[in-house]
Structures are given as C-alpha cells and as structure tokens.
mmCIF file of C-alpha atoms in Angstrom:
data_model
loop_
_atom_site.group_PDB
_atom_site.id
_atom_site.type_symbol
_atom_site.label_atom_id
_atom_site.label_comp_id
_atom_site.label_asym_id
_atom_site.label_seq_id
_atom_site.Cartn_x
_atom_site.Cartn_y
_atom_site.Cartn_z
ATOM 1 C CA LYS A 19 -105.610 20.278 174.888
ATOM 2 C CA GLN A 20 -109.302 19.398 174.491
ATOM 3 C CA GLU A 21 -110.186 16.038 175.567
ATOM 4 C CA VAL A 22 -113.655 14.452 174.839
ATOM 5 C CA THR A 23 -114.881 11.395 176.907
ATOM 6 C CA GLN A 24 -117.868 9.243 176.472
ATOM 7 C CA ILE A 25 -118.644 6.615 179.039
ATOM 8 C CA PRO A 26 -119.493 3.843 179.019
ATOM 9 C CA ALA A 27 -118.076 2.591 175.648
ATOM 10 C CA ALA A 28 -121.152 0.231 175.037
ATOM 11 C CA LEU A 29 -124.669 0.153 176.177
ATOM 12 C CA SER A 30 -127.442 -2.506 175.732
ATOM 13 C CA VAL A 31 -130.963 -1.746 176.545
ATOM 14 C CA PRO A 32 -134.282 -3.202 175.975
ATOM 15 C CA GLU A 33 -136.822 -1.613 173.369
ATOM 16 C CA GLY A 34 -138.836 1.138 174.760
ATOM 17 C CA GLU A 35 -136.571 2.279 177.397
ATOM 18 C CA ASN A 36 -135.691 5.997 177.630
ATOM 19 C CA LEU A 37 -131.837 6.461 177.842
ATOM 20 C CA VAL A 38 -129.231 8.935 178.377
ATOM 21 C CA LEU A 39 -125.711 9.086 176.598
ATOM 22 C CA ASN A 40 -123.094 11.105 178.393
ATOM 23 C CA CYS A 41 -120.414 13.299 176.916
ATOM 24 C CA SER A 42 -117.714 15.331 178.881
ATOM 25 C CA PHE A 43 -115.117 17.597 177.739
ATOM 26 C CA THR A 44 -112.180 19.195 179.556
ATOM 27 C CA ASP A 45 -111.982 22.685 178.117
ATOM 28 C CA SER A 46 -115.263 24.732 178.363
ATOM 29 C CA ALA A 47 -114.101 27.341 175.881
ATOM 30 C CA ILE A 48 -116.227 25.779 173.054
ATOM 31 C CA TYR A 49 -117.945 27.296 170.224
ATOM 32 C CA ASN A 50 -120.533 24.557 169.617
ATOM 33 C CA LEU A 51 -121.140 20.699 170.382
ATOM 34 C CA GLN A 52 -122.287 18.333 167.735
ATOM 35 C CA TRP A 53 -123.959 14.855 168.176
ATOM 36 C CA PHE A 54 -123.467 12.285 165.311
ATOM 37 C CA ARG A 55 -124.588 8.681 164.744
ATOM 38 C CA GLN A 56 -122.460 6.283 162.994
ATOM 39 C CA ASP A 57 -123.888 3.005 161.637
ATOM 40 C CA PRO A 58 -121.475 0.078 161.070
ATOM 41 C CA GLY A 59 -119.231 0.513 158.019
ATOM 42 C CA LYS A 60 -121.110 3.890 157.151
ATOM 43 C CA GLY A 61 -120.322 7.636 157.654
ATOM 44 C CA LEU A 62 -121.429 9.996 160.218
ATOM 45 C CA THR A 63 -124.765 11.361 160.234
ATOM 46 C CA SER A 64 -125.343 14.770 162.304
ATOM 47 C CA LEU A 65 -128.071 14.567 164.760
ATOM 48 C CA LEU A 66 -128.031 17.738 166.738
ATOM 49 C CA LEU A 67 -125.917 20.943 166.888
ATOM 50 C CA ILE A 68 -126.024 22.892 169.996
ATOM 51 C CA GLN A 69 -124.254 26.461 170.090
ATOM 52 C CA SER A 70 -122.469 27.385 173.239
ATOM 53 C CA SER A 71 -125.091 29.934 174.049
ATOM 54 C CA GLN A 72 -127.800 27.412 173.778
ATOM 55 C CA ARG A 73 -128.801 24.984 176.482
ATOM 56 C CA GLU A 74 -130.662 22.270 174.365
ATOM 57 C CA GLN A 75 -131.888 21.231 171.047
ATOM 58 C CA THR A 76 -134.634 18.659 170.157
ATOM 59 C CA SER A 77 -135.214 16.662 167.130
ATOM 60 C CA GLY A 78 -138.145 14.060 167.216
ATOM 61 C CA ARG A 79 -137.316 11.602 170.067
ATOM 62 C CA LEU A 80 -133.889 12.968 170.479
ATOM 63 C CA ASN A 81 -132.767 15.787 173.009
ATOM 64 C CA ALA A 82 -129.254 17.109 173.722
ATOM 65 C CA SER A 83 -128.535 19.400 176.375
ATOM 66 C CA LEU A 84 -125.257 21.325 177.040
ATOM 67 C CA ASP A 85 -123.897 22.483 180.251
ATOM 68 C CA LYS A 86 -120.774 24.410 179.247
ATOM 69 C CA SER A 87 -119.476 25.464 182.560
ATOM 70 C CA SER A 88 -119.380 21.883 183.846
ATOM 71 C CA GLY A 89 -118.066 20.482 180.719
ATOM 72 C CA ARG A 90 -120.989 18.143 180.062
ATOM 73 C CA SER A 91 -123.665 17.237 177.241
ATOM 74 C CA THR A 92 -126.241 14.464 177.267
ATOM 75 C CA LEU A 93 -128.155 13.041 174.617
ATOM 76 C CA TYR A 94 -131.591 11.731 175.571
ATOM 77 C CA ILE A 95 -133.304 9.140 173.372
ATOM 78 C CA ALA A 96 -137.064 8.640 174.122
ATOM 79 C CA ALA A 97 -138.667 5.300 173.667
ATOM 80 C CA SER A 98 -135.826 3.634 172.197
ATOM 81 C CA GLN A 99 -136.226 1.349 169.076
ATOM 82 C CA PRO A 100 -133.809 -1.387 167.517
ATOM 83 C CA GLY A 101 -133.409 1.103 164.735
ATOM 84 C CA ASP A 102 -131.528 3.403 167.136
ATOM 85 C CA SER A 103 -128.804 0.773 167.355
ATOM 86 C CA ALA A 104 -125.573 2.502 166.247
ATOM 87 C CA THR A 105 -122.399 4.416 167.616
ATOM 88 C CA TYR A 106 -123.121 7.777 169.032
ATOM 89 C CA LEU A 107 -120.400 10.383 169.004
ATOM 90 C CA CYS A 108 -120.024 13.693 170.440
ATOM 91 C CA ALA A 109 -117.776 16.317 169.057
ATOM 92 C CA VAL A 110 -116.718 19.795 170.193
ATOM 93 C CA LYS A 111 -115.614 22.873 168.172
ATOM 94 C CA PRO A 112 -113.244 25.199 169.996
ATOM 95 C CA LEU A 113 -113.272 28.865 170.409
ATOM 96 C CA GLY A 114 -110.552 31.176 169.348
ATOM 97 C CA THR A 115 -109.177 29.326 166.494
ATOM 98 C CA GLY A 116 -110.443 31.141 163.420
ATOM 99 C CA ALA A 117 -113.600 31.094 161.560
ATOM 100 C CA ASN A 118 -113.757 27.136 161.289
ATOM 101 C CA SER A 119 -111.915 24.732 163.104
ATOM 102 C CA LYS A 120 -111.267 21.158 163.819
ATOM 103 C CA LEU A 121 -113.773 19.139 165.919
ATOM 104 C CA THR A 122 -112.367 17.069 168.640
ATOM 105 C CA PHE A 123 -114.256 13.800 169.104
ATOM 106 C CA GLY A 124 -115.172 11.431 171.597
ATOM 107 C CA LYS A 125 -114.528 7.667 170.917
ATOM 108 C CA GLY A 126 -118.299 7.061 170.897
ATOM 109 C CA ILE A 127 -120.877 5.009 172.711
ATOM 110 C CA THR A 128 -122.136 1.807 170.866
ATOM 111 C CA LEU A 129 -125.765 1.233 171.632
ATOM 112 C CA SER A 130 -127.668 -1.779 171.084
ATOM 113 C CA VAL A 131 -131.510 -1.851 171.514
ATOM 114 C CA ARG A 132 -132.828 -5.238 171.954
ATOM 115 C CA PRO A 133 -136.293 -6.186 170.420
ATOM 116 C CA ASN B 10 -128.626 18.944 147.122
ATOM 117 C CA ALA B 11 -126.047 16.299 147.246
ATOM 118 C CA GLY B 12 -124.179 15.771 150.460
ATOM 119 C CA VAL B 13 -120.385 15.363 150.727
ATOM 120 C CA MET B 14 -119.251 13.026 148.121
ATOM 121 C CA GLN B 15 -116.334 10.774 148.703
ATOM 122 C CA ASN B 16 -114.804 8.308 146.195
ATOM 123 C CA PRO B 17 -113.971 5.546 145.891
ATOM 124 C CA ARG B 18 -115.932 3.795 148.897
ATOM 125 C CA HIS B 19 -113.334 0.950 149.020
ATOM 126 C CA LEU B 20 -109.945 1.044 147.836
ATOM 127 C CA VAL B 21 -107.408 -1.812 148.051
ATOM 128 C CA ARG B 22 -103.703 -1.046 147.525
ATOM 129 C CA ARG B 23 -100.570 -3.116 147.719
ATOM 130 C CA ARG B 24 -97.864 -1.975 150.189
ATOM 131 C CA GLY B 25 -95.660 0.671 148.388
ATOM 132 C CA GLN B 26 -98.378 1.866 146.148
ATOM 133 C CA GLU B 27 -100.253 5.360 146.130
ATOM 134 C CA ALA B 28 -103.708 5.907 147.318
ATOM 135 C CA ARG B 29 -105.701 8.901 146.194
ATOM 136 C CA LEU B 30 -108.897 9.722 148.061
ATOM 137 C CA ARG B 31 -111.360 12.281 146.785
ATOM 138 C CA CYS B 32 -113.897 14.564 148.271
ATOM 139 C CA SER B 33 -116.319 17.018 147.031
ATOM 140 C CA PRO B 34 -117.900 19.134 149.551
ATOM 141 C CA MET B 35 -121.568 20.078 150.008
ATOM 142 C CA LYS B 36 -122.785 22.914 147.619
ATOM 143 C CA GLY B 37 -122.051 26.196 149.263
ATOM 144 C CA HIS B 38 -119.488 24.905 151.833
ATOM 145 C CA SER B 39 -115.811 26.232 151.451
ATOM 146 C CA HIS B 40 -114.112 24.550 154.114
ATOM 147 C CA VAL B 41 -112.902 20.963 153.917
ATOM 148 C CA TYR B 42 -111.674 18.581 156.620
ATOM 149 C CA TRP B 43 -110.106 15.149 156.499
ATOM 150 C CA TYR B 44 -110.326 12.601 159.442
ATOM 151 C CA ARG B 45 -108.982 9.078 159.923
ATOM 152 C CA GLN B 46 -110.726 6.461 161.829
ATOM 153 C CA LEU B 47 -108.772 3.564 163.157
ATOM 154 C CA PRO B 48 -110.600 0.606 165.031
ATOM 155 C CA GLU B 49 -110.728 1.392 168.830
ATOM 156 C CA GLU B 50 -109.191 4.831 168.414
ATOM 157 C CA GLY B 51 -111.989 7.134 167.256
ATOM 158 C CA LEU B 52 -111.842 9.900 164.780
ATOM 159 C CA LYS B 53 -108.678 11.882 164.434
ATOM 160 C CA PHE B 54 -108.185 15.164 162.559
ATOM 161 C CA MET B 55 -105.816 15.273 159.830
ATOM 162 C CA VAL B 56 -105.984 18.471 157.829
ATOM 163 C CA TYR B 57 -108.410 21.395 157.177
ATOM 164 C CA LEU B 58 -108.350 23.089 153.796
ATOM 165 C CA GLN B 59 -109.901 25.894 152.016
ATOM 166 C CA LYS B 60 -109.807 26.417 148.285
ATOM 167 C CA GLU B 61 -106.085 26.497 147.251
ATOM 168 C CA ASN B 62 -104.873 26.802 150.978
ATOM 169 C CA ILE B 63 -104.028 24.426 153.687
ATOM 170 C CA ILE B 64 -105.237 26.079 156.940
ATOM 171 C CA ASP B 65 -104.191 23.565 159.644
ATOM 172 C CA GLU B 66 -102.439 20.334 158.841
ATOM 173 C CA SER B 67 -101.301 19.448 162.375
ATOM 174 C CA GLY B 68 -102.877 16.001 162.279
ATOM 175 C CA MET B 69 -101.094 14.925 159.185
ATOM 176 C CA PRO B 70 -98.171 12.467 159.381
ATOM 177 C CA LYS B 71 -94.966 14.268 158.267
ATOM 178 C CA GLU B 72 -94.035 11.779 155.483
ATOM 179 C CA ARG B 73 -96.079 10.238 152.647
ATOM 180 C CA PHE B 74 -99.180 12.181 153.259
ATOM 181 C CA SER B 75 -100.428 15.266 151.479
ATOM 182 C CA ALA B 76 -103.718 17.103 150.728
ATOM 183 C CA GLU B 77 -104.999 19.722 148.443
ATOM 184 C CA PHE B 78 -108.184 21.545 147.582
ATOM 185 C CA PRO B 79 -107.672 22.992 144.188
ATOM 186 C CA LYS B 80 -109.573 26.058 142.817
ATOM 187 C CA GLU B 81 -111.542 23.482 140.523
ATOM 188 C CA GLY B 82 -112.233 20.122 141.420
ATOM 189 C CA PRO B 83 -112.363 18.008 144.544
ATOM 190 C CA SER B 84 -110.155 17.925 147.483
ATOM 191 C CA ILE B 85 -107.497 15.077 147.252
ATOM 192 C CA LEU B 86 -105.843 13.208 150.260
ATOM 193 C CA ARG B 87 -102.903 11.402 148.952
ATOM 194 C CA ILE B 88 -100.919 8.734 150.687
ATOM 195 C CA GLN B 89 -97.729 7.639 149.025
ATOM 196 C CA GLN B 90 -95.845 4.286 149.514
ATOM 197 C CA VAL B 91 -98.694 2.911 151.616
ATOM 198 C CA VAL B 92 -98.039 0.651 154.725
ATOM 199 C CA ARG B 93 -100.405 -1.661 156.444
ATOM 200 C CA GLY B 94 -100.750 0.737 159.209
ATOM 201 C CA ASP B 95 -102.442 3.004 156.719
ATOM 202 C CA SER B 96 -105.471 0.876 156.493
ATOM 203 C CA ALA B 97 -108.331 2.845 158.092
ATOM 204 C CA ALA B 98 -111.553 4.767 157.162
ATOM 205 C CA TYR B 99 -110.910 8.260 155.806
ATOM 206 C CA PHE B 100 -113.772 10.585 156.243
ATOM 207 C CA CYS B 101 -114.243 14.048 154.626
ATOM 208 C CA ALA B 102 -116.381 16.630 156.063
ATOM 209 C CA SER B 103 -117.238 20.152 154.977
ATOM 210 C CA SER B 104 -118.694 23.181 156.588
ATOM 211 C CA PRO B 105 -120.332 26.563 155.434
ATOM 212 C CA PRO B 106 -118.506 29.883 155.845
ATOM 213 C CA GLY B 107 -118.704 31.425 159.172
ATOM 214 C CA GLN B 108 -118.326 30.121 162.548
ATOM 215 C CA GLY B 109 -121.825 28.622 163.523
ATOM 216 C CA GLY B 110 -122.425 25.871 160.742
ATOM 217 C CA GLY B 111 -122.106 22.209 161.791
ATOM 218 C CA TYR B 112 -120.192 19.778 159.868
ATOM 219 C CA THR B 113 -121.532 17.471 157.343
ATOM 220 C CA PHE B 114 -119.586 14.186 156.743
ATOM 221 C CA GLY B 115 -119.190 11.915 153.696
ATOM 222 C CA SER B 116 -119.625 8.187 153.771
ATOM 223 C CA GLY B 117 -115.903 7.746 153.872
ATOM 224 C CA THR B 118 -113.343 5.662 151.990
ATOM 225 C CA ARG B 119 -112.200 2.414 153.337
ATOM 226 C CA LEU B 120 -108.564 1.858 152.509
ATOM 227 C CA THR B 121 -107.033 -1.618 152.864
ATOM 228 C CA VAL B 122 -103.516 -2.057 152.319
ATOM 229 C CA VAL B 123 -102.457 -5.669 151.464
#
C-alpha cells in the first residue's frame, strides 16, 4: 500500500529565503507525482506535474524534482514571499491500475512566510 | 474554460437529513474522483467514476454513501442520514482520458452537520 509522507508538518521562514519542501513515498511504481497548493478554506491548485520518466519540472520560482528510485520528491521555492504562505501537498499516481487511477496524498506542509 | 465546478460551496444539514454534492468536470475530462478532507487527516480517496460507471469505490463507506456520474449532468455524491462525523470538506477532481494527465480539483463543498 502506497504511503506518502511530508515532513515537517509546518514550516515558518522569513521572506526572501529559498526553501525546500520534501515528499517521500514508499512504492516507487508510480506513474507521476503532482504538487498542489491549498489556501485555507479553499480548493487545491496544481503547481507542477512530474511524469515518472522526468527528473524535474519548473514553473516560475518553483522547481520540483523527482527521484523515483529513492522514493523522493522535493519542491524548491526560490525567494519566498508572504503570498507563498499556504499548505503544499504532494500526491502520487500509481502504475498498473488502469488508465486513470486514484492519487495518494501526503498530509501536506503548512508554510508560513514572515514579512 | 471553466474549471471543475462544485456546488454548493457550503452545506449545512441536520443529523438524519440527506446531503447532495454536485460536481461538473472540466470540459474534455471524462474521469471524476471524489475525495474527503478531514482536519488533521489529509485528503482521502472515496470514489472514481466515468460516465455511467463506478470504476473504484474502495474508499467509500459501505453505508449511507453513494455516487453517480450520469450520461447527462454532473456527478453527484449523496450522503443519506448524515451524522456529525460526516462534517468535512468534499473535493471533486477530474482528469482527461489517457494516463498522463494531471488532476484538476474543484473548490470543494464544506458540509457541516448540526
């Protein structure tokens, strides 16, 4: 059974700092991995999608990497801003379960960027 | 291009009533997923549907919960005889046909049982 872990559960950093959010998963047989952002009381916004054949994806100040063999992904946020404060979730999509299949989510990392 | 539309955004029900949550997937998306988010527990998969078919309902409670995705109209998650423990945020996601597409989530329905 796939398990996705995100540690720490919460993180507080000063504005301008570069930071790395970690995600680990127990079963490396994944099809892809997706990072989401969730603001309080809101839905999930997709940030980056990495296919299993890819090593990383970039969008603006965000860079996500994937090391499937070690079961790890990182989300790098450059020059953090107070507007980056949110909960960041990673989710993996398994192999071998049909054309589309359910994601397994970590519990998320709640990031607070202090002005 | 509207995203995944969920309604209502907030729903209050008394214990024993029925709750109906609606989800319209993104245009071109044929797969719908329902997830429940409880405080401190993260997002948990409930059910995966395609038009007129339930593909995987392994996350659905055995009683009181049902889901459908009819040929016409939105997907419906139905909770009968709600209890306080059903209070949660319910999210719907959709994805395109094929394996490589990512998921797009709706804004969720926050159900409160009083």
